[in-house]
Amino acid sequence: MNTSYSALEDFRICPQKYKFSQIDRIRTPKNKEQVFGTLLHNTLKLVHTPGILSPTLEQALDYFSKNWNAEVFQDEIEERAAFSQGVAMLQDYYKRNDPAKINIIDLESRFQVEIGPDGDKHIVSGIIDRIDKTEDGYEIIDYKTTRKLPSQEKVDNDLQLSIYLAAFLKRYPKEIENLDKIKVSLYYLKHGVKLSSERTLEQVNQSEELIIDLLNQIASSKFEPVISGLCDWCAFQNICPMWKHKFKELAQEDLDVAKIIEEYISLKDDIKSKSNRIGQLQEILSGYMDKENANQVFSDMGRILRTIRKTYKYDADKLRSILEPLDKWEEVLKIDGVALKNILGILPYGTRKEVEKAKEVDKESKSFIVKKG
Ligand code: SF4
């Protein structure tokens, strides 16, 4: 299979999105975030393009403003805010970096890496924003214009950086000997923060395995849509099965459903405000009960009894030493799915794969989640 890193990332976010862009080949215009990100990338490319003199901040800002596309924004307020943010990001970039002192060996470096065993090769392509020669090695940098900063652990396990490093090593195979001198970094321009990491050869190889695993998942995928916060930035929302009702021209039957939706949301609101009030009343009553030294209070309507409920936790080692000899330890172990999900992203690739394999559908139930607006 011939694919790009960004297509694989789409698949990881939402298989349906991957299908729209890679299989159905539906082309969409760039949204405002993409237009903004591309212009910043282009400006930084200009900043670092080797020449006699590096562009000054004023020249970089001039390029940024001359290529600014106001059309993609919803209104003037949004457009001005985005423009000011871009200017602030470039100013901050110059404050933290002196382009004249950076030794660039490649910018927007296109790569294609072959992955997989002979006879079953796949090609993954991509673009590395910047490769620097550092004092004793190299640094591979990818610029990010997103707001959310990842944890260091996520950067240490970031697949994109591992693939970029794999591509770099295919081009400079001798550098495998000097992996400890090669940094891989994500530069978050909105925060002016560069998060860096290193990789072992084992991690690079594992990233190739992870790509093959993803390719296998694609080959057998049903391309189910996965709703997330990223749907707000998805260019396929208007044709996505999960969002189609939003874009439907409403017939009478749909209008009736709209009323049901509104009633449902307003009932949920009532429940919420009533349970907030119940919480307040409980606090007042509890204070009164403490004062009166009484756990039960009365009115003509009825009585309220206060009971103390305690939850207990056990010392795991002690409990194990008691139950294991009786062959009962395994029976009381329960997997905490939430805790597992939280650590999954930072587990080594092999372990993660094993954990994924151990997953199976336990129960299926329907739930209704209200998102307002
Ligand atoms: S709108 Fe959301 S669920 Fe639909 S394709 Fe895009 S990312 Fe997937």
mmCIF file of C-alpha atoms and ligand atoms in Angstrom:
data_model
loop_
_atom_site.group_PDB
_atom_site.id
_atom_site.type_symbol
_atom_site.label_atom_id
_atom_site.label_comp_id
_atom_site.label_asym_id
_atom_site.label_seq_id
_atom_site.Cartn_x
_atom_site.Cartn_y
_atom_site.Cartn_z
ATOM 1 C CA MET A 1 0.000 0.000 0.000
ATOM 2 C CA ASN A 2 1.131 3.550 -0.738
ATOM 3 C CA THR A 3 0.067 5.956 1.946
ATOM 4 C CA SER A 4 1.107 9.045 3.824
ATOM 5 C CA TYR A 5 1.662 9.583 7.494
ATOM 6 C CA SER A 6 -1.196 12.116 7.632
ATOM 7 C CA ALA A 7 -3.591 9.571 6.044
ATOM 8 C CA LEU A 8 -2.634 7.056 8.732
ATOM 9 C CA GLU A 9 -3.221 9.702 11.364
ATOM 10 C CA ASP A 10 -6.678 10.306 9.884
ATOM 11 C CA PHE A 11 -7.390 6.586 10.205
ATOM 12 C CA ARG A 12 -6.311 6.593 13.833
ATOM 13 C CA ILE A 13 -8.591 9.559 14.565
ATOM 14 C CA CYS A 14 -11.573 8.294 12.593
ATOM 15 C CA PRO A 15 -11.643 5.444 10.034
ATOM 16 C CA GLN A 16 -14.622 7.046 8.275
ATOM 17 C CA LYS A 17 -12.585 10.214 7.702
ATOM 18 C CA TYR A 18 -9.815 8.096 6.193
ATOM 19 C CA LYS A 19 -12.336 6.473 3.859
ATOM 20 C CA PHE A 20 -13.695 9.806 2.668
ATOM 21 C CA SER A 21 -10.243 11.187 1.869
ATOM 22 C CA GLN A 22 -8.247 8.121 0.815
ATOM 23 C CA ILE A 23 -10.727 5.658 -0.666
ATOM 24 C CA ASP A 24 -13.579 7.831 -1.917
ATOM 25 C CA ARG A 25 -10.983 10.493 -2.779
ATOM 26 C CA ILE A 26 -13.324 13.353 -1.886
ATOM 27 C CA ARG A 27 -11.467 16.634 -2.101
ATOM 28 C CA THR A 28 -12.455 19.495 0.207
ATOM 29 C CA PRO A 29 -11.229 23.070 0.473
ATOM 30 C CA LYS A 30 -8.824 23.788 3.339
ATOM 31 C CA ASN A 31 -10.519 25.017 6.486
ATOM 32 C CA LYS A 32 -9.370 28.129 8.345
ATOM 33 C CA GLU A 33 -7.101 26.208 10.724
ATOM 34 C CA GLN A 34 -5.379 24.468 7.811
ATOM 35 C CA VAL A 35 -5.001 27.751 5.900
ATOM 36 C CA PHE A 36 -3.537 29.390 9.017
ATOM 37 C CA GLY A 37 -1.168 26.471 9.678
ATOM 38 C CA THR A 38 0.030 26.342 6.074
ATOM 39 C CA LEU A 39 0.823 30.066 6.043
ATOM 40 C CA LEU A 40 2.801 29.819 9.278
ATOM 41 C CA HIS A 41 4.725 26.824 7.928
ATOM 42 C CA ASN A 42 5.467 28.745 4.707
ATOM 43 C CA THR A 43 6.594 31.794 6.680
ATOM 44 C CA LEU A 44 8.972 29.691 8.770
ATOM 45 C CA LYS A 45 10.239 28.047 5.615
ATOM 46 C CA LEU A 46 11.084 31.517 4.305
ATOM 47 C CA VAL A 47 12.690 32.429 7.640
ATOM 48 C CA HIS A 48 15.019 29.438 7.456
ATOM 49 C CA THR A 49 15.694 29.217 3.725
ATOM 50 C CA PRO A 50 19.469 29.489 3.460
ATOM 51 C CA GLY A 51 20.565 32.806 1.959
ATOM 52 C CA ILE A 52 23.145 35.492 2.474
ATOM 53 C CA LEU A 53 21.108 37.134 5.206
ATOM 54 C CA SER A 54 18.294 35.552 7.218
ATOM 55 C CA PRO A 55 15.007 37.461 6.924
ATOM 56 C CA THR A 56 14.352 39.876 9.784
ATOM 57 C CA LEU A 57 11.194 39.635 11.897
ATOM 58 C CA GLU A 58 9.754 42.567 9.913
ATOM 59 C CA GLN A 59 10.366 40.708 6.642
ATOM 60 C CA ALA A 60 8.765 37.552 8.049
ATOM 61 C CA LEU A 61 5.725 39.553 9.226
ATOM 62 C CA ASP A 62 5.541 41.270 5.851
ATOM 63 C CA TYR A 63 5.416 37.859 4.108
ATOM 64 C CA PHE A 64 2.812 36.646 6.601
ATOM 65 C CA SER A 65 0.529 39.641 6.099
ATOM 66 C CA LYS A 66 0.915 39.728 2.294
ATOM 67 C CA ASN A 67 -0.132 36.089 2.037
ATOM 68 C CA TRP A 68 -2.894 36.339 4.623
ATOM 69 C CA ASN A 69 -6.238 34.979 3.428
ATOM 70 C CA ALA A 70 -9.065 36.765 5.237
ATOM 71 C CA GLU A 71 -11.750 34.989 3.195
ATOM 72 C CA VAL A 72 -11.700 31.735 5.146
ATOM 73 C CA PHE A 73 -12.790 33.312 8.421
ATOM 74 C CA GLN A 74 -16.362 33.647 9.573
ATOM 75 C CA ASP A 75 -16.270 37.350 10.410
ATOM 76 C CA GLU A 76 -13.892 40.235 10.925
ATOM 77 C CA ILE A 77 -13.532 39.685 14.675
ATOM 78 C CA GLU A 78 -12.433 36.083 14.165
ATOM 79 C CA GLU A 79 -10.156 37.058 11.313
ATOM 80 C CA ARG A 80 -8.415 39.853 13.267
ATOM 81 C CA ALA A 81 -7.961 37.577 16.297
ATOM 82 C CA ALA A 82 -6.333 34.892 14.115
ATOM 83 C CA PHE A 83 -4.084 37.427 12.396
ATOM 84 C CA SER A 84 -2.903 38.883 15.741
ATOM 85 C CA GLN A 85 -2.245 35.391 16.994
ATOM 86 C CA GLY A 86 -0.109 34.623 13.937
ATOM 87 C CA VAL A 87 1.880 37.823 14.451
ATOM 88 C CA ALA A 88 2.373 37.029 18.149
ATOM 89 C CA MET A 89 3.562 33.506 17.271
ATOM 90 C CA LEU A 90 6.173 34.843 14.844
ATOM 91 C CA GLN A 91 7.336 37.498 17.311
ATOM 92 C CA ASP A 92 7.702 34.849 19.975
ATOM 93 C CA TYR A 93 9.522 32.588 17.524
ATOM 94 C CA TYR A 94 12.100 35.285 16.819
ATOM 95 C CA LYS A 95 12.483 35.993 20.529
ATOM 96 C CA ARG A 96 13.398 32.368 21.171
ATOM 97 C CA ASN A 97 15.310 31.573 17.976
ATOM 98 C CA ASP A 98 17.985 33.328 15.979
ATOM 99 C CA PRO A 99 17.546 32.011 12.404
ATOM 100 C CA ALA A 100 21.109 33.086 11.542
ATOM 101 C CA LYS A 101 22.493 30.708 14.176
ATOM 102 C CA ILE A 102 20.538 27.641 13.120
ATOM 103 C CA ASN A 103 22.311 25.231 10.841
ATOM 104 C CA ILE A 104 19.582 23.854 8.591
ATOM 105 C CA ILE A 105 20.226 20.808 6.447
ATOM 106 C CA ASP A 106 16.728 20.446 5.002
ATOM 107 C CA LEU A 107 13.363 22.189 5.016
ATOM 108 C CA GLU A 108 10.008 20.641 4.191
ATOM 109 C CA SER A 109 11.887 17.510 3.416
ATOM 110 C CA ARG A 110 9.770 15.009 1.482
ATOM 111 C CA PHE A 111 10.355 11.364 2.287
ATOM 112 C CA GLN A 112 9.161 7.925 1.317
ATOM 113 C CA VAL A 113 9.999 4.998 3.545
ATOM 114 C CA GLU A 114 9.575 1.388 2.596
ATOM 115 C CA ILE A 115 8.112 -0.641 5.422
ATOM 116 C CA GLY A 116 7.462 -4.356 5.739
ATOM 117 C CA PRO A 117 9.096 -7.632 4.731
ATOM 118 C CA ASP A 118 10.297 -8.358 1.178
ATOM 119 C CA GLY A 119 7.387 -9.225 -1.049
ATOM 120 C CA ASP A 120 4.982 -7.259 1.136
ATOM 121 C CA LYS A 121 6.429 -3.759 1.083
ATOM 122 C CA HIS A 122 4.430 -0.644 1.887
ATOM 123 C CA ILE A 123 5.439 2.917 1.196
ATOM 124 C CA VAL A 124 4.731 5.684 3.693
ATOM 125 C CA SER A 125 5.401 9.243 2.599
ATOM 126 C CA GLY A 126 5.419 12.534 4.443
ATOM 127 C CA ILE A 127 7.101 15.886 4.879
ATOM 128 C CA ILE A 128 9.525 16.731 7.685
ATOM 129 C CA ASP A 129 9.292 20.448 8.467
ATOM 130 C CA ARG A 130 12.931 20.958 9.397
ATOM 131 C CA ILE A 131 16.145 19.038 9.942
ATOM 132 C CA ASP A 132 18.942 20.879 11.783
ATOM 133 C CA LYS A 133 22.568 20.002 12.227
ATOM 134 C CA THR A 134 23.288 20.452 15.909
ATOM 135 C CA GLU A 135 26.676 20.661 17.617
ATOM 136 C CA ASP A 136 27.073 16.911 17.904
ATOM 137 C CA GLY A 137 24.195 15.464 15.914
ATOM 138 C CA TYR A 138 20.850 16.339 14.329
ATOM 139 C CA GLU A 139 17.429 17.569 15.299
ATOM 140 C CA ILE A 140 14.239 16.676 13.431
ATOM 141 C CA ILE A 141 11.520 19.260 14.034
ATOM 142 C CA ASP A 142 7.812 19.314 13.288
ATOM 143 C CA TYR A 143 5.893 22.564 13.821
ATOM 144 C CA LYS A 144 2.480 22.404 15.444
ATOM 145 C CA THR A 145 -0.121 25.147 15.455
ATOM 146 C CA THR A 146 -2.582 23.284 17.670
ATOM 147 C CA ARG A 147 -3.561 24.584 21.081
ATOM 148 C CA LYS A 148 -3.194 21.415 23.109
ATOM 149 C CA LEU A 149 0.230 20.604 24.507
ATOM 150 C CA PRO A 150 0.894 16.870 24.915
ATOM 151 C CA SER A 151 2.651 15.380 27.934
ATOM 152 C CA GLN A 152 6.336 14.506 27.659
ATOM 153 C CA GLU A 153 5.380 10.817 27.791
ATOM 154 C CA LYS A 154 3.203 11.266 24.708
ATOM 155 C CA VAL A 155 6.076 12.953 22.878
ATOM 156 C CA ASP A 156 8.371 10.089 23.898
ATOM 157 C CA ASN A 157 5.922 7.676 22.252
ATOM 158 C CA ASP A 158 4.792 9.872 19.357
ATOM 159 C CA LEU A 159 4.478 7.765 16.220
ATOM 160 C CA GLN A 160 4.954 10.685 13.818
ATOM 161 C CA LEU A 161 8.369 11.530 15.275
ATOM 162 C CA SER A 162 9.444 7.885 15.171
ATOM 163 C CA ILE A 163 8.459 7.606 11.504
ATOM 164 C CA TYR A 164 10.283 10.839 10.706
ATOM 165 C CA LEU A 165 13.364 9.443 12.389
ATOM 166 C CA ALA A 166 12.997 6.177 10.438
ATOM 167 C CA ALA A 167 12.855 8.244 7.217
ATOM 168 C CA PHE A 168 15.917 10.239 8.288
ATOM 169 C CA LEU A 169 17.848 7.034 8.995
ATOM 170 C CA LYS A 170 16.962 5.605 5.591
ATOM 171 C CA ARG A 171 18.564 8.704 4.089
ATOM 172 C CA TYR A 172 21.525 8.787 6.490
ATOM 173 C CA PRO A 173 21.997 5.108 7.459
ATOM 174 C CA LYS A 174 25.352 5.739 9.154
ATOM 175 C CA GLU A 175 23.576 7.852 11.779
ATOM 176 C CA ILE A 176 22.068 4.676 13.267
ATOM 177 C CA GLU A 177 25.326 4.522 15.244
ATOM 178 C CA ASN A 178 24.614 7.957 16.738
ATOM 179 C CA LEU A 179 20.965 7.692 17.679
ATOM 180 C CA ASP A 180 21.635 9.191 21.103
ATOM 181 C CA LYS A 181 22.716 12.391 19.361
ATOM 182 C CA ILE A 182 19.565 12.770 17.269
ATOM 183 C CA LYS A 183 16.741 14.743 18.794
ATOM 184 C CA VAL A 184 13.142 14.576 17.578
ATOM 185 C CA SER A 185 11.044 17.600 18.491
ATOM 186 C CA LEU A 186 7.551 18.996 18.267
ATOM 187 C CA TYR A 187 7.565 22.795 18.259
ATOM 188 C CA TYR A 188 4.244 24.192 19.556
ATOM 189 C CA LEU A 189 4.182 27.659 18.048
ATOM 190 C CA LYS A 190 1.184 28.929 20.002
ATOM 191 C CA HIS A 191 2.975 28.228 23.260
ATOM 192 C CA GLY A 192 6.523 28.857 22.052
ATOM 193 C CA VAL A 193 7.392 25.456 23.506
ATOM 194 C CA LYS A 194 9.572 22.810 21.921
ATOM 195 C CA LEU A 195 9.106 19.308 23.315
ATOM 196 C CA SER A 196 12.010 17.046 22.454
ATOM 197 C CA SER A 197 12.749 13.389 22.768
ATOM 198 C CA GLU A 198 15.063 10.652 21.548
ATOM 199 C CA ARG A 199 14.470 7.170 20.215
ATOM 200 C CA THR A 200 16.268 3.864 20.489
ATOM 201 C CA LEU A 201 16.655 1.671 17.411
ATOM 202 C CA GLU A 202 14.175 -0.718 18.980
ATOM 203 C CA GLN A 203 11.590 2.080 19.192
ATOM 204 C CA VAL A 204 12.172 3.002 15.536
ATOM 205 C CA ASN A 205 11.656 -0.622 14.515
ATOM 206 C CA GLN A 206 8.572 -0.835 16.691
ATOM 207 C CA SER A 207 7.112 2.222 14.975
ATOM 208 C CA GLU A 208 7.439 0.385 11.660
ATOM 209 C CA GLU A 209 5.579 -2.558 13.187
ATOM 210 C CA LEU A 210 2.896 -0.180 14.404
ATOM 211 C CA ILE A 211 2.500 1.208 10.883
ATOM 212 C CA ILE A 212 2.152 -2.325 9.478
ATOM 213 C CA ASP A 213 -0.396 -3.022 12.168
ATOM 214 C CA LEU A 214 -2.338 0.104 11.156
ATOM 215 C CA LEU A 215 -2.171 -0.922 7.496
ATOM 216 C CA ASN A 216 -3.570 -4.322 8.444
ATOM 217 C CA GLN A 217 -6.353 -2.633 10.392
ATOM 218 C CA ILE A 218 -7.146 -0.493 7.328
ATOM 219 C CA ALA A 219 -7.277 -3.578 5.119
ATOM 220 C CA SER A 220 -9.945 -5.170 7.308
ATOM 221 C CA SER A 221 -11.688 -2.000 8.492
ATOM 222 C CA LYS A 222 -15.397 -1.279 8.179
ATOM 223 C CA PHE A 223 -14.459 2.407 8.454
ATOM 224 C CA GLU A 224 -16.792 3.191 11.321
ATOM 225 C CA PRO A 225 -17.064 6.899 12.183
ATOM 226 C CA VAL A 226 -15.618 7.902 15.561
ATOM 227 C CA ILE A 227 -17.085 11.076 17.031
ATOM 228 C CA SER A 228 -14.625 13.261 18.915
ATOM 229 C CA GLY A 229 -13.812 16.917 19.522
ATOM 230 C CA LEU A 230 -11.932 16.778 16.211
ATOM 231 C CA CYS A 231 -15.234 16.483 14.289
ATOM 232 C CA ASP A 232 -15.484 20.284 14.584
ATOM 233 C CA TRP A 233 -12.463 20.536 12.289
ATOM 234 C CA CYS A 234 -13.435 17.713 9.938
ATOM 235 C CA ALA A 235 -14.131 18.834 6.382
ATOM 236 C CA PHE A 236 -16.429 15.848 5.796
ATOM 237 C CA GLN A 237 -18.897 16.648 8.542
ATOM 238 C CA ASN A 238 -21.713 17.492 6.099
ATOM 239 C CA ILE A 239 -21.544 14.037 4.497
ATOM 240 C CA CYS A 240 -20.646 12.048 7.608
ATOM 241 C CA PRO A 241 -23.285 9.517 8.730
ATOM 242 C CA MET A 242 -22.859 10.708 12.337
ATOM 243 C CA TRP A 243 -23.682 14.309 11.436
ATOM 244 C CA LYS A 244 -26.079 13.974 8.516
ATOM 245 C CA HIS A 245 -29.137 14.903 10.569
ATOM 246 C CA LYS A 246 -27.602 18.321 11.249
ATOM 247 C CA PHE A 247 -27.575 19.078 7.534
ATOM 248 C CA LYS A 248 -30.909 17.500 6.626
ATOM 249 C CA GLU A 249 -33.751 19.577 5.244
ATOM 250 C CA LEU A 250 -36.407 18.996 7.833
ATOM 251 C CA ALA A 251 -39.710 17.342 6.886
ATOM 252 C CA GLN A 252 -42.740 17.271 9.244
ATOM 253 C CA GLU A 253 -41.613 14.036 10.885
ATOM 254 C CA ASP A 254 -38.187 15.553 11.569
ATOM 255 C CA LEU A 255 -39.815 18.611 13.123
ATOM 256 C CA ASP A 256 -41.684 16.324 15.533
ATOM 257 C CA VAL A 257 -38.387 14.674 16.440
ATOM 258 C CA ALA A 258 -36.859 18.125 16.928
ATOM 259 C CA LYS A 259 -39.539 18.822 19.552
ATOM 260 C CA ILE A 260 -38.729 15.534 21.289
ATOM 261 C CA ILE A 261 -35.035 16.430 21.292
ATOM 262 C CA GLU A 262 -35.814 19.811 22.830
ATOM 263 C CA GLU A 263 -38.047 18.274 25.476
ATOM 264 C CA TYR A 264 -35.381 15.679 26.266
ATOM 265 C CA ILE A 265 -32.679 18.328 26.680
ATOM 266 C CA SER A 266 -34.889 20.520 28.823
ATOM 267 C CA LEU A 267 -35.818 17.559 31.069
ATOM 268 C CA LYS A 268 -32.126 16.732 31.455
ATOM 269 C CA ASP A 269 -31.580 20.383 32.431
ATOM 270 C CA ASP A 270 -34.367 20.142 35.008
ATOM 271 C CA ILE A 271 -32.809 17.014 36.484
ATOM 272 C CA LYS A 272 -29.455 18.736 36.693
ATOM 273 C CA SER A 273 -30.752 21.871 38.351
ATOM 274 C CA LYS A 274 -32.899 19.824 40.730
ATOM 275 C CA SER A 275 -29.995 17.630 41.730
ATOM 276 C CA ASN A 276 -27.887 20.763 42.303
ATOM 277 C CA ARG A 277 -30.630 22.099 44.580
ATOM 278 C CA ILE A 278 -30.871 18.743 46.360
ATOM 279 C CA GLY A 279 -27.146 18.986 47.046
ATOM 280 C CA GLN A 280 -27.594 22.472 48.546
ATOM 281 C CA LEU A 281 -30.530 21.319 50.710
ATOM 282 C CA GLN A 282 -28.536 18.300 51.908
ATOM 283 C CA GLU A 283 -25.777 20.614 53.062
ATOM 284 C CA ILE A 284 -28.196 22.868 54.957
ATOM 285 C CA LEU A 285 -29.933 19.888 56.554
ATOM 286 C CA SER A 286 -26.642 18.272 57.446
ATOM 287 C CA GLY A 287 -25.550 21.441 59.267
ATOM 288 C CA TYR A 288 -28.878 21.507 61.117
ATOM 289 C CA MET A 289 -28.573 17.805 62.051
ATOM 290 C CA ASP A 290 -25.049 18.361 63.369
ATOM 291 C CA LYS A 291 -26.291 21.252 65.480
ATOM 292 C CA GLU A 292 -29.239 19.259 66.798
ATOM 293 C CA ASN A 293 -27.167 16.113 67.152
ATOM 294 C CA ALA A 294 -29.917 14.228 65.281
ATOM 295 C CA ASN A 295 -29.647 11.979 62.251
ATOM 296 C CA GLN A 296 -33.361 12.060 61.491
ATOM 297 C CA VAL A 297 -35.527 15.190 60.998
ATOM 298 C CA PHE A 298 -39.300 15.497 60.533
ATOM 299 C CA SER A 299 -41.931 17.637 58.832
ATOM 300 C CA ASP A 300 -45.630 17.124 58.084
ATOM 301 C CA MET A 301 -44.677 15.751 54.687
ATOM 302 C CA GLY A 302 -42.306 13.100 55.951
ATOM 303 C CA ARG A 303 -38.876 12.492 57.426
ATOM 304 C CA ILE A 304 -35.307 12.504 56.252
ATOM 305 C CA LEU A 305 -32.796 10.043 57.604
ATOM 306 C CA ARG A 306 -29.063 10.704 57.345
ATOM 307 C CA THR A 307 -26.874 7.640 57.169
ATOM 308 C CA ILE A 308 -23.135 7.502 56.907
ATOM 309 C CA ARG A 309 -21.906 5.371 54.028
ATOM 310 C CA LYS A 310 -18.289 4.354 54.058
ATOM 311 C CA THR A 311 -16.295 3.050 51.150
ATOM 312 C CA TYR A 312 -13.271 0.913 51.825
ATOM 313 C CA LYS A 313 -10.114 0.129 50.019
ATOM 314 C CA TYR A 314 -7.785 -2.742 50.665
ATOM 315 C CA ASP A 315 -4.050 -3.038 50.919
ATOM 316 C CA ALA A 316 -3.417 -5.002 47.678
ATOM 317 C CA ASP A 317 -0.287 -6.805 48.957
ATOM 318 C CA LYS A 318 -1.895 -7.906 52.193
ATOM 319 C CA LEU A 319 -5.049 -9.065 50.443
ATOM 320 C CA ARG A 320 -3.038 -10.967 47.886
ATOM 321 C CA SER A 321 -1.047 -12.760 50.580
ATOM 322 C CA ILE A 322 -4.326 -13.888 52.166
ATOM 323 C CA LEU A 323 -6.262 -14.869 49.032
ATOM 324 C CA GLU A 324 -3.549 -16.307 46.815
ATOM 325 C CA PRO A 325 -2.906 -19.406 48.962
ATOM 326 C CA LEU A 326 -6.676 -20.060 48.849
ATOM 327 C CA ASP A 327 -6.644 -19.788 45.045
ATOM 328 C CA LYS A 328 -9.132 -16.909 45.207
ATOM 329 C CA TRP A 329 -6.927 -13.946 44.217
ATOM 330 C CA GLU A 330 -7.704 -14.039 40.501
ATOM 331 C CA GLU A 331 -11.441 -14.066 41.239
ATOM 332 C CA VAL A 332 -11.393 -10.684 42.974
ATOM 333 C CA LEU A 333 -9.259 -8.882 40.387
ATOM 334 C CA LYS A 334 -11.228 -6.523 38.211
ATOM 335 C CA ILE A 335 -9.687 -4.614 35.317
ATOM 336 C CA ASP A 336 -10.107 -0.845 35.615
ATOM 337 C CA GLY A 337 -10.864 0.097 31.987
ATOM 338 C CA VAL A 338 -10.501 3.850 32.544
ATOM 339 C CA ALA A 339 -7.133 3.506 34.255
ATOM 340 C CA LEU A 340 -5.998 1.151 31.497
ATOM 341 C CA LYS A 341 -7.027 3.606 28.772
ATOM 342 C CA ASN A 342 -5.112 6.376 30.536
ATOM 343 C CA ILE A 343 -1.845 4.471 30.523
ATOM 344 C CA LEU A 344 -2.290 2.866 27.089
ATOM 345 C CA GLY A 345 -0.781 5.798 25.183
ATOM 346 C CA ILE A 346 2.480 5.588 27.103
ATOM 347 C CA LEU A 347 2.969 1.815 27.060
ATOM 348 C CA PRO A 348 5.687 0.414 24.805
ATOM 349 C CA TYR A 349 4.416 -0.574 21.371
ATOM 350 C CA GLY A 350 4.638 -4.355 21.899
ATOM 351 C CA THR A 351 2.760 -4.179 25.193
ATOM 352 C CA ARG A 352 0.108 -1.906 23.688
ATOM 353 C CA LYS A 353 -0.441 -4.343 20.869
ATOM 354 C CA GLU A 354 -0.830 -7.238 23.301
ATOM 355 C CA VAL A 355 -3.309 -5.213 25.381
ATOM 356 C CA GLU A 356 -5.325 -4.376 22.245
ATOM 357 C CA LYS A 357 -5.437 -8.044 21.299
ATOM 358 C CA ALA A 358 -6.806 -8.884 24.739
ATOM 359 C CA LYS A 359 -9.786 -6.549 24.233
ATOM 360 C CA GLU A 360 -13.211 -7.965 23.456
ATOM 361 C CA VAL A 361 -16.782 -6.681 23.556
ATOM 362 C CA ASP A 362 -18.236 -7.456 26.958
ATOM 363 C CA LYS A 363 -21.681 -5.811 26.869
ATOM 364 C CA GLU A 364 -23.369 -3.407 24.536
ATOM 365 C CA SER A 365 -25.728 -0.722 25.769
ATOM 366 C CA LYS A 366 -27.173 2.494 24.424
ATOM 367 C CA SER A 367 -26.588 5.827 26.081
ATOM 368 C CA PHE A 368 -27.801 9.306 25.176
ATOM 369 C CA ILE A 369 -25.322 12.130 25.539
ATOM 370 C CA VAL A 370 -26.542 15.704 25.304
ATOM 371 C CA LYS A 371 -24.253 18.265 23.622
ATOM 372 C CA LYS A 372 -25.788 21.679 23.563
ATOM 373 C CA GLY A 373 -25.640 24.144 20.702
HETATM 374 S S1 SF4 B 1 -17.203 14.335 11.250
HETATM 375 FE FE1 SF4 B 1 -16.217 13.198 12.882
HETATM 376 S S2 SF4 B 1 -17.096 11.152 12.771
HETATM 377 FE FE2 SF4 B 1 -17.524 12.147 10.817
HETATM 378 S S3 SF4 B 1 -15.853 11.587 9.470
HETATM 379 FE FE3 SF4 B 1 -15.296 13.510 10.388
HETATM 380 S S4 SF4 B 1 -14.079 12.942 12.197
HETATM 381 FE FE4 SF4 B 1 -15.211 11.123 11.545
#
